Amino acid sequence: MKIILKGVAASSGKATGKAKIVKTNADFQKVTEGDVLICPTSNPSMTIIMQKACGIVTDYGGLGSHAAIVARELGIPCVVGTTQATQIITDQTELLVDGDKGVVYVKD
Amino acid sequence: MSKIDKFLDALMLTFAAMDEKSHWPLRVEEVAPYFSDIEAEDVLKGLRQAEKAHLSAREIGMLFIGPSLLREILPDLIIGLKAAKVPLKDRLWCVELLLKGLKAMQAGDPFCRDGVNALQTPEETSTLLCDNEWRKCDPKTSVALHKLSSSVLSLLWGLYFYPWVNVGFEIHGPYDSSSKFGKNTVLLVRDFFDICPSELWPALSNRGYHSVKLLSVYRDVKLSIDMFDHVMHQGNLPSAMIAFCAFVDGKPLKTNEEIENLNKDMLSIGTDHSSRVSQWRREELVCKFIEIRYYCLRRLAQFCGRSWMPPSKVLSRVEEWGPIEIPPDESGLSLELLKRAFDPRDRWYPK
């Protein structure tokens, strides 16, 4: 596994799953149970897909952002503020999200 | 250290962990200039009236709904006082009075610098622990309950937008619960007391629910709350929960099915609502944002005998001035400048 992104460790734990990039509401249907949600930032209408995800990675946001707060409530790992997750990760990539270290790995 | 310095220190600690770019649906800086000076003058008048009426510090605090909302409102109010060119002496009088009100509403540190938002005394916590029928928690129930909590929080973000979301809830604790649940246990209270503000969102009035309250007991987890009710912890929160009580509109939720069905309803209401808001034109968003701010101050307005709705001179500015554009890559003020902006003793504020 190699490190693909670093950001702010916003919710602890580790999870592996397939990346699903969500930029608009039309992308919601891509997310299934156990995926890693990748988005620029989250908003309240995305809670329904956040509850399906095993981990969350965002481009923007800090510990007080919506993604961070919801992930902590759900007990799933979350890395925020990576600045470029939606640009360098592609759909279906197998990822490991380390919410303790704020690091995202791609599986070899 | 003065009360104002303690407030500023706590504020800077909290802001250091945030990122301005995550604000939904707009940033405060895109909205506050329309109302801040006018609002500050009205608040000042209201507080003078409250003092004349000999309201206690706690009663003055409660004009701002609750401690968390008062902490959220205060920073922009301080900028408003400066924008309205209120003299230093009056700015300090106003802020110190509000900080007294804040202290009177809290059972612990008013700025949560110890990681506790204490609204109850140990005796009140003890009564709460004894008086409720607690349910033991299995992993499935715990996950369902935390999903429900995340759905209600998200609904509130949709209803009140980011900066003043505490007008609808207060998360308080963690309180020592060892007397009932044994060593290393704490109680956290999530009180979502205004989830159907029909005055603000008339379309919601037929969606049913008005409040949700979740009392959760956790074991072996280090929990803390900052001054804006952000819950921070190490480890997995759902798996640390050992007992709970859950209520909707004051009635207990007794089965997992009830919790899961309520979560589905909250998700549905929240998703519909936020998706609609996301499609609004910018001007509509700005006007609703301002309306939400004035909704936060509705008790003060009612005490003064006036409507809580934004004055027409505020709304006409939205049309006259046009949009206040913040470049998308603008990272916001440095912490040093924010501290100056929110310090009522310092004349400087962002124009």
Coordinates of C-alpha atoms in Angstrom, one line a residue:
Chain A
M1 CA 0.0 0.0 0.0
K2 CA 1.2 3.5 -0.7
I3 CA 0.2 6.8 0.7
I4 CA -1.9 8.8 -1.8
L5 CA -3.2 11.6 0.3
K6 CA -2.7 13.4 3.6
G7 CA -5.1 15.6 5.5
V8 CA -6.6 16.3 8.9
A9 CA -7.5 13.3 11.0
A10 CA -11.1 14.1 11.7
S11 CA -12.6 10.9 12.9
S12 CA -10.6 7.9 14.2
G13 CA -10.5 4.3 12.9
K14 CA -9.4 2.5 9.8
A15 CA -11.5 1.2 6.9
T16 CA -11.0 -0.2 3.5
G17 CA -13.4 0.1 0.5
K18 CA -13.9 1.2 -3.0
A19 CA -13.7 5.0 -3.7
K20 CA -16.9 6.7 -5.0
I21 CA -16.4 10.3 -6.1
V22 CA -19.5 12.5 -5.3
K23 CA -19.6 16.0 -6.7
T24 CA -23.3 16.4 -7.3
N25 CA -26.6 14.9 -6.2
A26 CA -26.6 12.8 -9.4
D27 CA -23.6 10.9 -8.0
F28 CA -25.4 9.8 -4.9
Q29 CA -26.7 6.6 -6.6
K30 CA -23.1 5.4 -7.1
V31 CA -22.6 5.0 -3.3
T32 CA -23.3 1.6 -1.9
E33 CA -22.8 0.1 1.6
G34 CA -19.1 -0.1 2.5
D35 CA -17.8 2.4 -0.1
V36 CA -15.3 5.2 0.7
L37 CA -17.0 8.5 0.0
I38 CA -14.8 11.1 -1.7
C39 CA -16.2 14.6 -2.1
P40 CA -15.1 18.2 -2.2
T41 CA -17.0 18.9 1.0
S42 CA -20.2 17.5 2.4
N43 CA -23.5 19.1 3.0
P44 CA -26.7 18.0 4.9
S45 CA -28.3 16.4 1.9
M46 CA -25.4 13.9 1.7
T47 CA -26.1 12.4 5.1
I48 CA -28.0 9.6 3.4
I49 CA -24.9 8.4 1.6
M50 CA -22.6 9.1 4.5
Q51 CA -24.5 6.6 6.5
K52 CA -23.7 3.9 3.8
A53 CA -20.0 4.7 3.6
C54 CA -17.3 3.0 5.6
G55 CA -15.0 6.1 5.4
I56 CA -15.1 9.7 4.2
V57 CA -12.4 11.8 2.5
T58 CA -12.9 15.4 1.6
D59 CA -10.9 18.1 -0.2
Y60 CA -11.9 20.9 2.2
G61 CA -12.9 21.2 5.9
G62 CA -11.6 21.0 9.4
L63 CA -12.6 19.3 12.6
G64 CA -15.8 21.4 12.8
S65 CA -17.0 20.6 9.2
H66 CA -20.1 18.7 8.5
A67 CA -18.2 15.7 7.2
A68 CA -16.1 15.5 10.3
I69 CA -19.0 15.9 12.7
V70 CA -21.2 13.3 11.0
A71 CA -18.3 10.8 10.7
R72 CA -17.5 11.0 14.4
E73 CA -21.2 10.4 15.2
L74 CA -21.2 7.4 12.9
G75 CA -17.9 6.1 14.2
I76 CA -16.3 5.8 10.8
P77 CA -12.8 7.1 9.8
C78 CA -12.7 10.5 8.1
V79 CA -9.8 12.5 6.6
V80 CA -10.7 16.1 5.7
G81 CA -8.8 19.0 4.1
T82 CA -6.8 16.9 1.7
T83 CA -7.2 19.6 -1.0
Q84 CA -7.1 17.3 -4.0
A85 CA -8.9 14.0 -3.2
T86 CA -11.5 14.4 -5.9
Q87 CA -8.8 15.2 -8.5
I88 CA -6.4 12.4 -7.9
I89 CA -8.6 9.5 -6.8
T90 CA -10.8 7.7 -9.4
D91 CA -14.0 5.7 -8.9
Q92 CA -13.6 2.1 -7.8
T93 CA -10.0 2.5 -6.5
E94 CA -9.4 0.3 -3.5
L95 CA -8.5 2.6 -0.5
L96 CA -7.6 2.4 3.1
V97 CA -8.7 5.4 5.1
D98 CA -6.7 5.9 8.3
G99 CA -8.6 8.4 10.4
D100 CA -6.1 8.2 13.2
K101 CA -3.2 9.5 11.2
G102 CA -5.1 11.5 8.6
V103 CA -3.7 9.4 5.7
V104 CA -5.3 7.7 2.7
Y105 CA -3.6 4.7 1.2
V106 CA -4.2 3.1 -2.2
K107 CA -3.9 -0.7 -2.4
D108 CA -1.2 -2.0 -4.7
Chain B
M1 CA -7.1 37.0 32.9
S2 CA -10.3 39.0 32.1
K3 CA -13.5 37.4 30.9
I4 CA -13.0 38.8 27.5
D5 CA -9.5 37.3 27.2
K6 CA -10.8 33.9 28.3
F7 CA -13.6 34.2 25.7
L8 CA -11.1 35.1 22.9
D9 CA -8.7 32.3 23.9
A10 CA -11.4 29.7 23.7
L11 CA -12.7 31.2 20.4
M12 CA -9.2 31.0 18.8
L13 CA -8.7 27.4 19.9
T14 CA -12.0 26.5 18.3
F15 CA -11.4 28.4 15.1
A16 CA -7.9 26.9 14.8
A17 CA -9.6 23.5 14.2
M18 CA -12.1 24.8 11.6
D19 CA -11.9 25.6 7.9
E20 CA -13.9 28.4 6.4
K21 CA -14.3 26.8 3.0
S22 CA -16.6 24.1 4.4
H23 CA -19.4 26.5 5.2
W24 CA -22.8 25.6 3.7
P25 CA -24.6 27.1 1.9
L26 CA -22.7 30.4 2.2
R27 CA -20.0 31.9 4.3
V28 CA -20.9 34.3 7.1
E29 CA -18.8 37.0 5.5
E30 CA -21.0 36.9 2.5
V31 CA -24.1 37.7 4.6
A32 CA -23.1 39.5 7.9
P33 CA -22.3 43.0 6.4
Y34 CA -26.0 43.4 5.3
F35 CA -27.2 43.2 8.9
S36 CA -24.4 43.4 11.5
D37 CA -24.4 47.2 12.3
I38 CA -28.2 47.5 12.3
E39 CA -28.6 44.3 14.4
A40 CA -25.9 45.4 16.9
E41 CA -27.8 48.7 17.6
D42 CA -31.0 46.8 18.1
V43 CA -29.3 44.3 20.5
L44 CA -27.8 47.2 22.4
K45 CA -31.2 48.9 22.8
G46 CA -32.7 45.6 23.9
L47 CA -30.1 45.0 26.5
R48 CA -30.6 48.5 27.9
Q49 CA -34.3 47.7 28.2
A50 CA -33.5 44.4 29.9
E51 CA -31.3 46.1 32.4
K52 CA -33.9 48.7 33.1
A53 CA -36.4 45.9 33.7
H54 CA -34.0 44.4 36.2
L55 CA -33.7 41.0 34.4
S56 CA -31.3 38.7 36.1
A57 CA -28.1 37.7 34.3
R58 CA -29.6 34.3 33.6
E59 CA -32.8 35.9 32.2
I60 CA -30.6 38.1 30.0
G61 CA -28.7 35.0 28.8
M62 CA -31.9 33.1 28.0
L63 CA -33.0 35.9 25.7
F64 CA -30.4 34.3 23.4
I65 CA -32.0 30.8 23.6
G66 CA -29.1 29.0 25.3
P67 CA -25.4 29.2 26.1
S68 CA -24.1 27.5 22.8
L69 CA -26.1 29.9 20.6
L70 CA -25.0 32.9 22.6
R71 CA -21.4 31.8 22.1
E72 CA -22.1 31.5 18.4
I73 CA -23.8 34.8 18.0
L74 CA -21.3 36.9 20.0
P75 CA -18.4 37.1 17.6
D76 CA -20.5 38.6 14.7
L77 CA -22.3 40.8 17.2
I78 CA -19.0 42.3 18.3
I79 CA -18.1 43.1 14.7
G80 CA -21.5 44.6 14.3
L81 CA -21.0 46.9 17.3
K82 CA -17.8 48.1 15.7
A83 CA -19.4 48.5 12.3
A84 CA -22.2 50.6 14.0
K85 CA -19.5 52.8 15.5
V86 CA -20.7 52.1 19.1
P87 CA -18.3 53.7 21.5
L88 CA -15.8 51.5 23.3
K89 CA -17.5 52.0 26.7
D90 CA -20.8 50.8 25.4
R91 CA -19.2 47.9 23.4
L92 CA -17.6 46.7 26.6
W93 CA -20.8 47.1 28.6
C94 CA -22.7 45.0 26.1
V95 CA -20.2 42.2 25.8
E96 CA -19.5 42.0 29.5
L97 CA -23.3 41.8 30.2
L98 CA -23.6 39.0 27.7
L99 CA -20.7 37.1 29.2
K100 CA -22.3 37.4 32.6
G101 CA -25.5 36.0 31.0
L102 CA -23.5 33.2 29.5
K103 CA -21.9 32.4 32.9
A104 CA -25.3 32.4 34.6
M105 CA -26.6 29.7 32.2
Q106 CA -23.6 27.4 32.8
A107 CA -22.8 25.1 35.6
G108 CA -19.2 24.9 34.6
D109 CA -16.7 26.9 32.5
P110 CA -18.7 29.2 30.2
F111 CA -16.3 28.8 27.4
C112 CA -15.9 24.9 27.7
R113 CA -12.1 25.3 28.0
D114 CA -12.0 22.1 30.1
G115 CA -13.8 20.2 27.3
V116 CA -17.1 20.2 29.2
N117 CA -20.3 22.0 28.3
A118 CA -21.9 21.7 31.8
L119 CA -25.5 22.9 31.9
Q120 CA -26.3 20.7 34.9
T121 CA -24.9 20.5 38.4
P122 CA -23.8 17.0 39.7
E123 CA -27.0 16.9 41.7
E124 CA -29.1 17.5 38.6
T125 CA -27.1 14.8 36.7
S126 CA -27.7 12.4 39.5
T127 CA -31.5 13.0 39.3
L128 CA -31.4 12.5 35.6
L129 CA -29.5 9.2 36.0
C130 CA -32.0 8.0 38.6
D131 CA -35.2 9.2 37.1
N132 CA -35.0 7.7 33.6
E133 CA -35.6 4.1 32.4
W134 CA -32.3 3.2 30.8
R135 CA -31.9 0.7 28.0
K136 CA -28.8 -1.4 27.8
C137 CA -27.1 -1.1 24.4
D138 CA -26.2 -3.8 21.9
P139 CA -24.1 -2.9 18.8
K140 CA -27.0 -2.8 16.4
T141 CA -29.0 -0.4 18.6
S142 CA -25.9 1.8 19.1
V143 CA -25.3 2.1 15.4
A144 CA -29.0 2.9 14.8
L145 CA -29.0 5.6 17.5
H146 CA -25.8 7.3 16.2
K147 CA -27.2 7.2 12.7
L148 CA -30.3 9.0 14.1
S149 CA -28.2 11.5 15.9
S150 CA -26.2 12.3 12.6
S151 CA -29.5 12.6 10.7
V152 CA -31.0 15.1 13.2
L153 CA -27.8 17.1 13.3
S154 CA -27.8 17.3 9.5
L155 CA -31.4 18.3 9.4
L156 CA -30.6 21.2 11.8
W157 CA -27.7 22.2 9.5
G158 CA -30.2 22.4 6.7
L159 CA -32.7 24.3 8.7
Y160 CA -30.4 26.9 10.3
F161 CA -27.3 26.8 8.1
Y162 CA -23.8 26.4 9.4
P163 CA -22.9 29.4 11.7
W164 CA -25.9 29.5 14.0
V165 CA -27.1 25.9 14.0
N166 CA -27.2 25.9 17.8
V167 CA -30.5 27.8 17.7
G168 CA -32.0 24.3 17.4
F169 CA -29.9 22.1 19.7
E170 CA -27.5 21.9 22.7
I171 CA -25.1 19.1 23.3
H172 CA -24.0 19.0 26.9
G173 CA -21.8 17.0 29.1
P174 CA -19.8 14.9 29.4
Y175 CA -21.1 14.3 33.0
D176 CA -19.7 11.7 35.4
S177 CA -22.2 8.8 35.5
S178 CA -20.1 6.4 37.6
S179 CA -22.7 6.5 40.5
K180 CA -25.1 4.6 38.3
F181 CA -23.0 2.9 35.5
G182 CA -19.7 2.3 37.2
K183 CA -16.1 3.5 36.7
N184 CA -15.0 5.4 33.6
T185 CA -18.5 6.2 32.4
V186 CA -19.9 9.5 31.2
L187 CA -23.2 10.8 30.2
L188 CA -23.7 13.0 27.0
V189 CA -27.0 14.8 26.4
R190 CA -28.0 15.6 22.8
D191 CA -31.0 17.9 23.1
F192 CA -32.4 18.7 19.6
F193 CA -35.1 21.0 20.9
D194 CA -36.2 22.9 17.8
I195 CA -36.2 20.7 14.8
C196 CA -39.4 22.1 13.2
P197 CA -39.2 25.9 13.2
S198 CA -42.4 26.4 11.2
E199 CA -42.2 30.2 11.6
L200 CA -39.0 30.0 9.6
W201 CA -39.9 27.1 7.3
P202 CA -43.7 27.0 7.0
A203 CA -43.6 24.0 4.7
L204 CA -42.2 21.8 7.5
S205 CA -45.2 22.4 9.8
N206 CA -46.9 19.2 8.6
R207 CA -43.8 17.0 8.9
G208 CA -44.6 15.9 12.4
Y209 CA -41.6 16.1 14.8
H210 CA -40.6 19.0 17.1
S211 CA -37.8 17.6 19.3
V212 CA -35.5 14.7 19.8
K213 CA -33.5 14.1 22.9
L214 CA -30.8 11.4 23.3
L215 CA -29.1 10.6 26.6
S216 CA -26.1 8.3 26.0
V217 CA -23.8 6.7 28.5
Y218 CA -20.3 5.8 27.2
R219 CA -17.6 3.7 28.9
D220 CA -13.8 4.1 28.5
V221 CA -13.9 6.9 25.9
K222 CA -12.3 10.3 26.3
L223 CA -15.0 12.8 25.2
S224 CA -14.8 16.6 25.1
I225 CA -17.0 19.4 23.7
D226 CA -15.8 22.7 22.5
M227 CA -17.5 26.1 22.8
F228 CA -19.6 25.5 19.7
D229 CA -20.9 22.1 20.7
H230 CA -18.4 20.1 18.6
V231 CA -18.0 16.7 20.2
M232 CA -14.5 15.4 20.0
H233 CA -13.3 11.9 21.1
Q234 CA -10.7 9.3 20.5
G235 CA -11.9 5.8 19.5
N236 CA -15.3 4.7 18.1
L237 CA -18.2 6.4 19.8
P238 CA -21.0 3.9 18.9
S239 CA -19.0 1.0 20.2
A240 CA -18.4 2.8 23.5
M241 CA -22.1 3.3 24.3
I242 CA -23.4 1.1 27.1
A243 CA -26.9 2.6 27.8
F244 CA -29.3 5.2 26.6
C245 CA -32.7 6.8 26.7
A246 CA -34.2 8.3 23.5
F247 CA -37.2 10.5 23.2
V248 CA -39.1 12.1 20.3
D249 CA -41.5 14.9 21.3
G250 CA -41.0 13.8 24.9
K251 CA -42.1 10.2 24.2
P252 CA -39.6 7.4 24.7
L253 CA -38.4 5.3 21.8
K254 CA -38.7 1.8 23.0
T255 CA -37.6 -0.5 20.1
N256 CA -34.9 -0.6 17.5
E257 CA -37.6 -0.5 14.8
E258 CA -38.9 2.9 16.3
I259 CA -35.3 4.3 16.2
E260 CA -34.7 3.1 12.6
N261 CA -38.0 4.4 11.4
L262 CA -37.4 7.8 13.0
N263 CA -33.9 7.9 11.3
K264 CA -35.5 7.2 8.0
D265 CA -38.0 10.1 8.5
M266 CA -35.3 12.5 9.6
L267 CA -33.1 11.5 6.6
S268 CA -36.1 12.0 4.3
I269 CA -37.1 15.4 5.8
G270 CA -33.4 16.6 5.9
T271 CA -32.5 15.4 2.4
D272 CA -35.6 16.9 0.8
H273 CA -35.1 20.2 2.6
S274 CA -31.4 20.6 1.9
S275 CA -31.7 19.5 -1.7
R276 CA -34.3 22.2 -2.3
V277 CA -32.2 24.9 -0.5
S278 CA -29.1 23.9 -2.6
Q279 CA -31.0 24.8 -5.7
W280 CA -32.0 28.3 -4.6
R281 CA -30.7 31.5 -6.2
R282 CA -28.0 33.3 -4.2
E283 CA -30.2 36.2 -3.3
E284 CA -32.8 33.8 -1.8
L285 CA -30.1 32.1 0.2
V286 CA -28.8 35.4 1.5
C287 CA -32.3 36.6 2.6
K288 CA -33.0 33.3 4.4
F289 CA -29.6 33.3 6.0
I290 CA -30.4 36.8 7.4
E291 CA -33.9 35.6 8.5
I292 CA -32.2 32.7 10.4
R293 CA -29.9 35.1 12.2
Y294 CA -32.9 37.2 13.3
Y295 CA -34.8 34.0 14.3
C296 CA -31.8 33.4 16.7
L297 CA -32.6 36.8 18.3
R298 CA -36.4 36.3 18.4
R299 CA -36.7 36.2 22.2
L300 CA -34.9 39.5 22.6
A301 CA -37.2 41.0 19.9
Q302 CA -40.3 39.7 21.6
F303 CA -39.0 41.0 25.0
C304 CA -38.7 44.4 23.3
G305 CA -42.2 44.1 21.8
R306 CA -41.1 44.0 18.2
S307 CA -41.3 41.5 15.4
W308 CA -38.3 39.1 15.2
M309 CA -38.3 39.3 11.4
P310 CA -35.4 41.2 9.8
P311 CA -36.1 44.9 9.4
S312 CA -36.9 46.1 5.8
K313 CA -33.8 48.3 5.8
V314 CA -31.6 45.2 6.1
L315 CA -33.4 43.3 3.3
S316 CA -33.4 46.3 1.0
R317 CA -29.6 46.4 1.4
V318 CA -29.4 42.9 -0.3
E319 CA -31.0 44.3 -3.4
E320 CA -29.2 47.7 -3.3
W321 CA -25.7 46.3 -2.6
G322 CA -25.9 43.2 -4.7
P323 CA -23.9 40.0 -3.8
I324 CA -20.9 40.2 -1.5
E325 CA -18.4 38.0 -3.4
I326 CA -15.7 36.1 -1.6
P327 CA -13.2 34.4 -4.0
P328 CA -13.6 30.6 -3.7
D329 CA -9.9 30.2 -2.9
E330 CA -9.9 33.0 -0.3
S331 CA -8.7 31.3 2.9
G332 CA -10.2 33.9 5.3
L333 CA -8.6 36.0 8.0
S334 CA -5.6 34.8 10.0
L335 CA -6.2 33.8 13.6
E336 CA -4.4 36.9 14.7
L337 CA -6.7 39.1 12.7
L338 CA -9.8 37.2 13.8
K339 CA -8.8 37.7 17.4
R340 CA -8.6 41.4 16.8
A341 CA -11.9 41.4 15.0
F342 CA -13.7 39.7 17.9
D343 CA -12.0 41.7 20.6
P344 CA -14.5 44.4 21.6
R345 CA -11.5 46.5 23.0
D346 CA -9.9 46.7 19.6
R347 CA -11.3 49.1 17.1
W348 CA -10.3 47.0 14.1
Y349 CA -12.7 44.8 12.2
P350 CA -12.8 43.5 8.6
K351 CA -14.6 45.9 6.2

